[in-house]
Amino acid sequence: MPELPEVENARSVIARAALDREVVDVDDHDTWVCRPHPPGEIRAALVGRRLTVAHRRGKSMWCETSGDGPVLGIHLGMSGKIVVADPDGTEVDGGDYWERGRAPGDFRYSRFALTFADGGRLMLVDPRRLGRIRLDPPIELLGPDATEITPAQFRAMLGRGTAPVKARLLDQHAIAGIGNLLADDILWRARMHPGKPVDDLSADEVAALLRATRYAIRTSVAGGGVHTLEIVRMRGPDARCPRDGTPMSHGTYGGRSTWFCPLDQRL
DNA sequence: TATAGTGTTATCGG
DNA sequence: ACCGATAACACTAT
């Protein structure tokens, strides 16, 4: 589910509904999601504090806490979602993608939760448990956020080597926020083959790639998620290129499932 | 029952 | 040590 647009939405949910509320309890019992912290460590660090600001870079979020407290790092992984609920369990914000059909208050896949003084809760709902909660996360390891990257940074990010361009777009240390679906849409818009070695990119191709990146991110953030991207809706066995009707090719690039138009995305 | 999957990272080989 | 490829992680939906 989550790429940059979904994570930005989750950040705004936190900013809108979870800031400046006193934390009275923390559920950090899931030692996989909360690794490397032992149970109770995050709880001890947060009880009595408030979240004061919610930040995002790429797909990573972090919240500052009151009283010189630690930074709370939040990553949604593949299936994570932020849900804020009222004391009675009614969902206030965050959507219900993974929880269709459940009764109010039945957050079966809640893997981490803050309880506020009024009984309301902020939860990481994550069926696959690939999301992550940690204190003082190493955000500095991430590349520039994909919404803010400059042409010079973009050029430097592409770097050299024989890596396929799609693999580089997915490298969060190079540029932060592009996931598998955004990458396919960007490459389709730039008419570039996902397996093209970054060594072979001309200056014009780099410029076209940056334009496509900005366009895809802008439209998918505005649309509310990567699902609104034209090429993403085309995925599947009968997918055809929206430009020319050619059956889409399917393969693996950068270790991920990849759909592309064999006619106009050339090496 | 078998398989794919929107993310990250440890590990392996060159 | 650097770079790139792959497996593994945990679990659900189809």
Tab-separated table of C-alpha atoms (C1' of nucleotides) in Angstrom:
chain	number	residue	atom	x	y	z
A	1	MET	CA	0.000	0.000	0.000
A	2	PRO	CA	2.182	2.835	1.144
A	3	GLU	CA	4.434	4.851	-1.081
A	4	LEU	CA	5.164	8.539	-0.651
A	5	PRO	CA	1.552	9.739	-1.194
A	6	GLU	CA	0.090	7.282	1.326
A	7	VAL	CA	2.779	8.086	3.872
A	8	GLU	CA	2.160	11.815	3.451
A	9	ASN	CA	-1.518	11.131	4.061
A	10	ALA	CA	-0.659	9.174	7.211
A	11	ARG	CA	1.546	12.019	8.393
A	12	SER	CA	-1.291	14.473	7.953
A	13	VAL	CA	-3.597	12.148	9.909
A	14	ILE	CA	-1.152	12.254	12.806
A	15	ALA	CA	-0.727	16.019	12.527
A	16	ARG	CA	-4.479	16.544	12.425
A	17	ALA	CA	-5.596	14.111	15.109
A	18	ALA	CA	-2.770	13.008	17.401
A	19	LEU	CA	-0.600	15.984	18.308
A	20	ASP	CA	-0.601	17.668	21.715
A	21	ARG	CA	-2.481	14.858	23.435
A	22	GLU	CA	-0.993	13.327	26.575
A	23	VAL	CA	0.140	9.718	26.166
A	24	VAL	CA	-1.022	7.595	29.126
A	25	ASP	CA	-0.290	4.122	27.752
A	26	VAL	CA	1.715	2.480	24.969
A	27	ASP	CA	1.272	-0.962	23.434
A	28	ASP	CA	4.772	-1.955	22.329
A	29	HIS	CA	4.540	-5.702	22.944
A	30	ASP	CA	5.251	-6.659	19.314
A	31	THR	CA	8.991	-7.246	19.487
A	32	TRP	CA	9.273	-7.696	15.728
A	33	VAL	CA	7.633	-4.407	14.773
A	34	CYS	CA	9.309	-2.578	17.664
A	35	ARG	CA	12.772	-4.121	17.249
A	36	PRO	CA	15.370	-3.554	18.626
A	37	HIS	CA	13.438	-2.268	21.625
A	38	PRO	CA	12.397	-4.780	24.296
A	39	PRO	CA	8.770	-4.603	25.412
A	40	GLY	CA	8.168	-1.637	27.700
A	41	GLU	CA	11.120	0.417	26.540
A	42	ILE	CA	9.153	2.588	24.137
A	43	ARG	CA	6.326	2.754	26.650
A	44	ALA	CA	8.636	4.022	29.372
A	45	ALA	CA	10.060	6.638	27.023
A	46	LEU	CA	6.676	8.043	25.931
A	47	VAL	CA	4.198	7.835	28.792
A	48	GLY	CA	3.528	11.316	30.099
A	49	ARG	CA	4.689	12.992	26.904
A	50	ARG	CA	2.906	14.379	23.873
A	51	LEU	CA	3.671	14.213	20.173
A	52	THR	CA	4.466	17.748	19.101
A	53	VAL	CA	5.343	17.625	15.388
A	54	ALA	CA	4.938	14.993	12.655
A	55	HIS	CA	7.613	14.851	9.928
A	56	ARG	CA	8.089	12.787	6.775
A	57	ARG	CA	10.982	12.090	4.436
A	58	GLY	CA	10.335	9.597	1.697
A	59	LYS	CA	8.376	6.762	3.248
A	60	SER	CA	9.673	7.384	6.765
A	61	MET	CA	7.850	9.390	9.415
A	62	TRP	CA	8.985	10.629	12.773
A	63	CYS	CA	7.411	12.599	15.584
A	64	GLU	CA	9.069	14.914	18.031
A	65	THR	CA	7.921	14.543	21.623
A	66	SER	CA	7.469	16.981	24.499
A	67	GLY	CA	9.818	17.519	27.389
A	68	ASP	CA	12.989	16.713	25.488
A	69	GLY	CA	11.687	13.218	24.822
A	70	PRO	CA	12.968	10.839	22.141
A	71	VAL	CA	11.951	10.932	18.494
A	72	LEU	CA	9.320	8.328	17.599
A	73	GLY	CA	10.070	6.761	14.209
A	74	ILE	CA	7.204	5.219	12.236
A	75	HIS	CA	7.479	3.205	9.025
A	76	LEU	CA	4.423	1.630	7.394
A	77	GLY	CA	6.225	-1.166	5.553
A	78	MET	CA	4.119	-2.906	2.896
A	79	SER	CA	0.771	-3.090	4.656
A	80	GLY	CA	0.858	-0.579	7.502
A	81	LYS	CA	-1.692	2.126	8.109
A	82	ILE	CA	-2.121	4.811	10.720
A	83	VAL	CA	-5.535	4.856	12.356
A	84	VAL	CA	-6.709	7.287	15.016
A	85	ALA	CA	-9.738	6.106	16.970
A	86	ASP	CA	-12.095	7.622	19.541
A	87	PRO	CA	-12.366	6.121	23.039
A	88	ASP	CA	-15.269	3.938	21.895
A	89	GLY	CA	-13.206	2.570	19.014
A	90	THR	CA	-14.885	4.595	16.317
A	91	GLU	CA	-12.363	5.399	13.679
A	92	VAL	CA	-11.653	9.098	13.519
A	93	ASP	CA	-9.171	9.141	10.716
A	94	GLY	CA	-6.973	6.904	8.626
A	95	GLY	CA	-9.314	4.922	6.362
A	96	ASP	CA	-10.238	1.261	6.579
A	97	TYR	CA	-8.447	-0.533	3.787
A	98	TRP	CA	-7.325	-3.544	5.813
A	99	GLU	CA	-10.244	-3.596	8.195
A	100	ARG	CA	-13.290	-3.953	5.982
A	101	GLY	CA	-16.212	-5.595	7.642
A	102	ARG	CA	-14.887	-5.402	11.194
A	103	ALA	CA	-16.936	-4.199	14.116
A	104	PRO	CA	-16.147	-0.725	15.499
A	105	GLY	CA	-13.219	-0.998	17.872
A	106	ASP	CA	-12.012	-4.320	16.434
A	107	PHE	CA	-8.542	-3.405	15.272
A	108	ARG	CA	-7.298	-6.939	14.851
A	109	TYR	CA	-4.040	-5.978	13.201
A	110	SER	CA	-2.990	-3.203	15.546
A	111	ARG	CA	0.733	-3.771	16.126
A	112	PHE	CA	1.557	-0.645	18.112
A	113	ALA	CA	-0.648	1.884	19.853
A	114	LEU	CA	-0.558	5.064	21.877
A	115	THR	CA	-3.451	5.641	24.253
A	116	PHE	CA	-4.222	9.259	25.042
A	117	ALA	CA	-5.620	10.725	28.256
A	118	ASP	CA	-9.186	10.806	26.945
A	119	GLY	CA	-9.044	7.147	25.900
A	120	GLY	CA	-8.495	7.860	22.217
A	121	ARG	CA	-5.810	5.886	20.423
A	122	LEU	CA	-3.307	6.150	17.610
A	123	MET	CA	-2.571	2.752	16.064
A	124	LEU	CA	-0.233	1.206	13.558
A	125	VAL	CA	-2.546	-1.294	11.865
A	126	ASP	CA	-0.351	-3.684	9.910
A	127	PRO	CA	-1.409	-7.230	8.949
A	128	ARG	CA	1.972	-8.278	7.572
A	129	ARG	CA	4.038	-6.769	10.374
A	130	LEU	CA	6.640	-5.375	7.991
A	131	GLY	CA	6.123	-1.908	9.424
A	132	ARG	CA	8.437	-0.605	12.068
A	133	ILE	CA	8.362	1.542	15.179
A	134	ARG	CA	11.575	2.714	16.751
A	135	LEU	CA	13.031	5.459	18.862
A	136	ASP	CA	15.477	7.908	17.297
A	137	PRO	CA	15.483	6.385	13.788
A	138	PRO	CA	18.473	7.070	11.480
A	139	ILE	CA	16.726	9.438	9.080
A	140	GLU	CA	20.000	10.916	7.905
A	141	LEU	CA	20.678	7.727	5.933
A	142	LEU	CA	17.845	8.548	3.535
A	143	GLY	CA	18.367	10.391	0.283
A	144	PRO	CA	16.575	13.660	-0.519
A	145	ASP	CA	12.786	13.480	-0.443
A	146	ALA	CA	11.407	12.845	-3.921
A	147	THR	CA	9.105	15.878	-3.707
A	148	GLU	CA	11.970	18.238	-2.952
A	149	ILE	CA	14.940	16.838	-4.853
A	150	THR	CA	16.804	19.380	-6.989
A	151	PRO	CA	18.030	18.731	-10.549
A	152	ALA	CA	21.613	18.646	-9.268
A	153	GLN	CA	20.729	16.163	-6.548
A	154	PHE	CA	18.766	14.072	-9.028
A	155	ARG	CA	21.720	13.910	-11.391
A	156	ALA	CA	24.063	12.997	-8.554
A	157	MET	CA	21.622	10.380	-7.297
A	158	LEU	CA	21.558	8.544	-10.594
A	159	GLY	CA	25.294	8.227	-10.300
A	160	ARG	CA	27.193	5.629	-12.196
A	161	GLY	CA	27.257	1.927	-12.501
A	162	THR	CA	25.415	-0.757	-14.340
A	163	ALA	CA	22.367	-0.854	-12.095
A	164	PRO	CA	19.045	-0.755	-13.936
A	165	VAL	CA	17.447	2.665	-13.648
A	166	LYS	CA	14.450	1.215	-11.838
A	167	ALA	CA	16.678	-0.201	-9.096
A	168	ARG	CA	18.200	3.236	-8.553
A	169	LEU	CA	14.805	4.937	-8.353
A	170	LEU	CA	13.836	2.441	-5.655
A	171	ASP	CA	17.023	2.997	-3.622
A	172	GLN	CA	15.870	4.994	-0.603
A	173	HIS	CA	19.453	6.043	0.163
A	174	ALA	CA	19.596	7.729	-3.253
A	175	ILE	CA	16.115	9.288	-3.422
A	176	ALA	CA	13.477	8.781	-0.741
A	177	GLY	CA	9.838	8.024	-1.417
A	178	ILE	CA	9.603	6.145	-4.727
A	179	GLY	CA	8.117	2.661	-4.464
A	180	ASN	CA	7.454	-0.056	-6.996
A	181	LEU	CA	4.256	1.388	-8.444
A	182	LEU	CA	5.486	4.972	-8.663
A	183	ALA	CA	8.665	3.737	-10.332
A	184	ASP	CA	6.707	1.944	-13.054
A	185	ASP	CA	4.585	5.032	-13.689
A	186	ILE	CA	7.620	7.337	-13.797
A	187	LEU	CA	9.441	5.108	-16.286
A	188	TRP	CA	6.335	4.754	-18.442
A	189	ARG	CA	5.872	8.528	-18.544
A	190	ALA	CA	9.550	9.034	-19.377
A	191	ARG	CA	9.304	6.309	-22.060
A	192	MET	CA	12.295	4.613	-20.512
A	193	HIS	CA	12.984	0.892	-20.201
A	194	PRO	CA	13.190	-0.147	-16.517
A	195	GLY	CA	16.332	-2.163	-17.207
A	196	LYS	CA	18.302	0.654	-18.810
A	197	PRO	CA	21.705	0.911	-17.083
A	198	VAL	CA	22.133	4.270	-15.354
A	199	ASP	CA	25.500	4.591	-17.100
A	200	ASP	CA	23.717	4.946	-20.425
A	201	LEU	CA	21.459	7.881	-19.540
A	202	SER	CA	21.982	11.085	-21.524
A	203	ALA	CA	21.472	14.512	-19.968
A	204	ASP	CA	18.179	14.793	-21.834
A	205	GLU	CA	17.035	11.432	-20.495
A	206	VAL	CA	17.917	12.437	-16.940
A	207	ALA	CA	15.917	15.641	-17.376
A	208	ALA	CA	12.950	13.707	-18.766
A	209	LEU	CA	13.140	11.295	-15.869
A	210	LEU	CA	13.041	14.125	-13.343
A	211	ARG	CA	10.047	15.690	-15.093
A	212	ALA	CA	8.244	12.347	-15.008
A	213	THR	CA	9.124	11.876	-11.338
A	214	ARG	CA	7.719	15.245	-10.395
A	215	TYR	CA	4.584	14.748	-12.428
A	216	ALA	CA	3.855	11.265	-11.063
A	217	ILE	CA	4.376	12.334	-7.465
A	218	ARG	CA	2.387	15.524	-7.794
A	219	THR	CA	-0.602	13.808	-9.374
A	220	SER	CA	-0.594	10.803	-7.040
A	221	VAL	CA	-0.352	12.987	-3.929
A	222	ALA	CA	-3.178	15.164	-5.229
A	223	GLY	CA	-5.201	12.094	-6.190
A	224	GLY	CA	-4.812	10.581	-2.741
A	225	GLY	CA	-2.588	7.618	-3.523
A	226	VAL	CA	-0.543	5.654	-6.024
A	227	HIS	CA	-3.672	3.782	-7.066
A	228	THR	CA	-4.763	6.835	-8.996
A	229	LEU	CA	-1.745	6.621	-11.316
A	230	GLU	CA	-2.755	5.726	-14.836
A	231	ILE	CA	-0.246	2.938	-15.275
A	232	VAL	CA	-0.986	1.367	-11.905
A	233	ARG	CA	-4.612	0.813	-12.820
A	234	MET	CA	-3.415	-1.018	-15.930
A	235	ARG	CA	-1.511	-3.741	-14.049
A	236	GLY	CA	-2.621	-7.268	-14.589
A	237	PRO	CA	-2.689	-10.058	-17.152
A	238	ASP	CA	-4.662	-8.074	-19.741
A	239	ALA	CA	-2.816	-4.799	-19.243
A	240	ARG	CA	-2.386	-2.622	-22.298
A	241	CYS	CA	-0.383	0.568	-22.705
A	242	PRO	CA	-2.742	3.567	-22.326
A	243	ARG	CA	-0.777	5.382	-25.044
A	244	ASP	CA	-0.745	2.840	-27.832
A	245	GLY	CA	-2.746	-0.197	-26.742
A	246	THR	CA	0.258	-2.531	-26.875
A	247	PRO	CA	0.052	-5.445	-24.400
A	248	MET	CA	2.262	-4.579	-21.428
A	249	SER	CA	5.344	-6.664	-20.699
A	250	HIS	CA	5.954	-8.112	-17.262
A	251	GLY	CA	9.312	-8.840	-15.710
A	252	THR	CA	11.561	-8.295	-12.705
A	253	TYR	CA	13.788	-5.228	-12.364
A	254	GLY	CA	15.414	-4.042	-9.185
A	255	GLY	CA	14.042	-7.215	-7.657
A	256	ARG	CA	10.432	-6.078	-8.066
A	257	SER	CA	7.511	-7.007	-10.261
A	258	THR	CA	7.573	-4.616	-13.223
A	259	TRP	CA	5.071	-3.715	-15.951
A	260	PHE	CA	6.170	-1.700	-18.952
A	261	CYS	CA	5.283	-0.981	-22.574
A	262	PRO	CA	7.653	-2.914	-24.862
A	263	LEU	CA	6.896	-0.575	-27.751
A	264	ASP	CA	7.941	2.814	-26.403
A	265	GLN	CA	9.974	2.058	-23.303
A	266	ARG	CA	13.268	1.302	-24.969
A	267	LEU	CA	16.731	0.490	-23.744
B	1	DT	C1'	-3.433	-25.570	-1.450
B	2	DA	C1'	-0.212	-22.510	-4.061
B	3	DT	C1'	1.266	-17.946	-5.244
B	4	DA	C1'	2.131	-12.983	-5.464
B	5	DG	C1'	2.841	-8.892	-2.996
B	6	DT	C1'	2.661	-1.241	-2.952
B	7	DG	C1'	9.148	-2.305	1.640
B	8	DT	C1'	13.520	-2.945	3.868
B	9	DT	C1'	17.836	-5.214	4.928
B	10	DA	C1'	21.242	-8.912	5.812
B	11	DT	C1'	24.131	-11.566	3.119
B	12	DC	C1'	26.607	-13.265	-0.751
B	13	DG	C1'	29.533	-13.027	-4.936
B	14	DG	C1'	32.208	-10.358	-8.149
C	1	DA	C1'	35.537	-1.706	0.440
C	2	DC	C1'	32.107	-0.930	-3.291
C	3	DC	C1'	28.277	-2.480	-6.260
C	4	DG	C1'	24.602	-5.171	-7.497
C	5	DA	C1'	21.605	-9.317	-6.991
C	6	DT	C1'	19.035	-12.266	-4.083
C	7	DA	C1'	16.731	-14.240	-0.123
C	8	DA	C1'	14.418	-13.470	3.917
C	9	DC	C1'	11.274	-11.249	6.797
C	10	DA	C1'	5.436	-12.164	8.271
C	11	DC	C1'	1.136	-12.620	6.753
C	12	DT	C1'	-3.116	-11.907	3.869
C	13	DA	C1'	-5.837	-12.059	-0.250
C	14	DT	C1'	-6.832	-14.421	-4.349
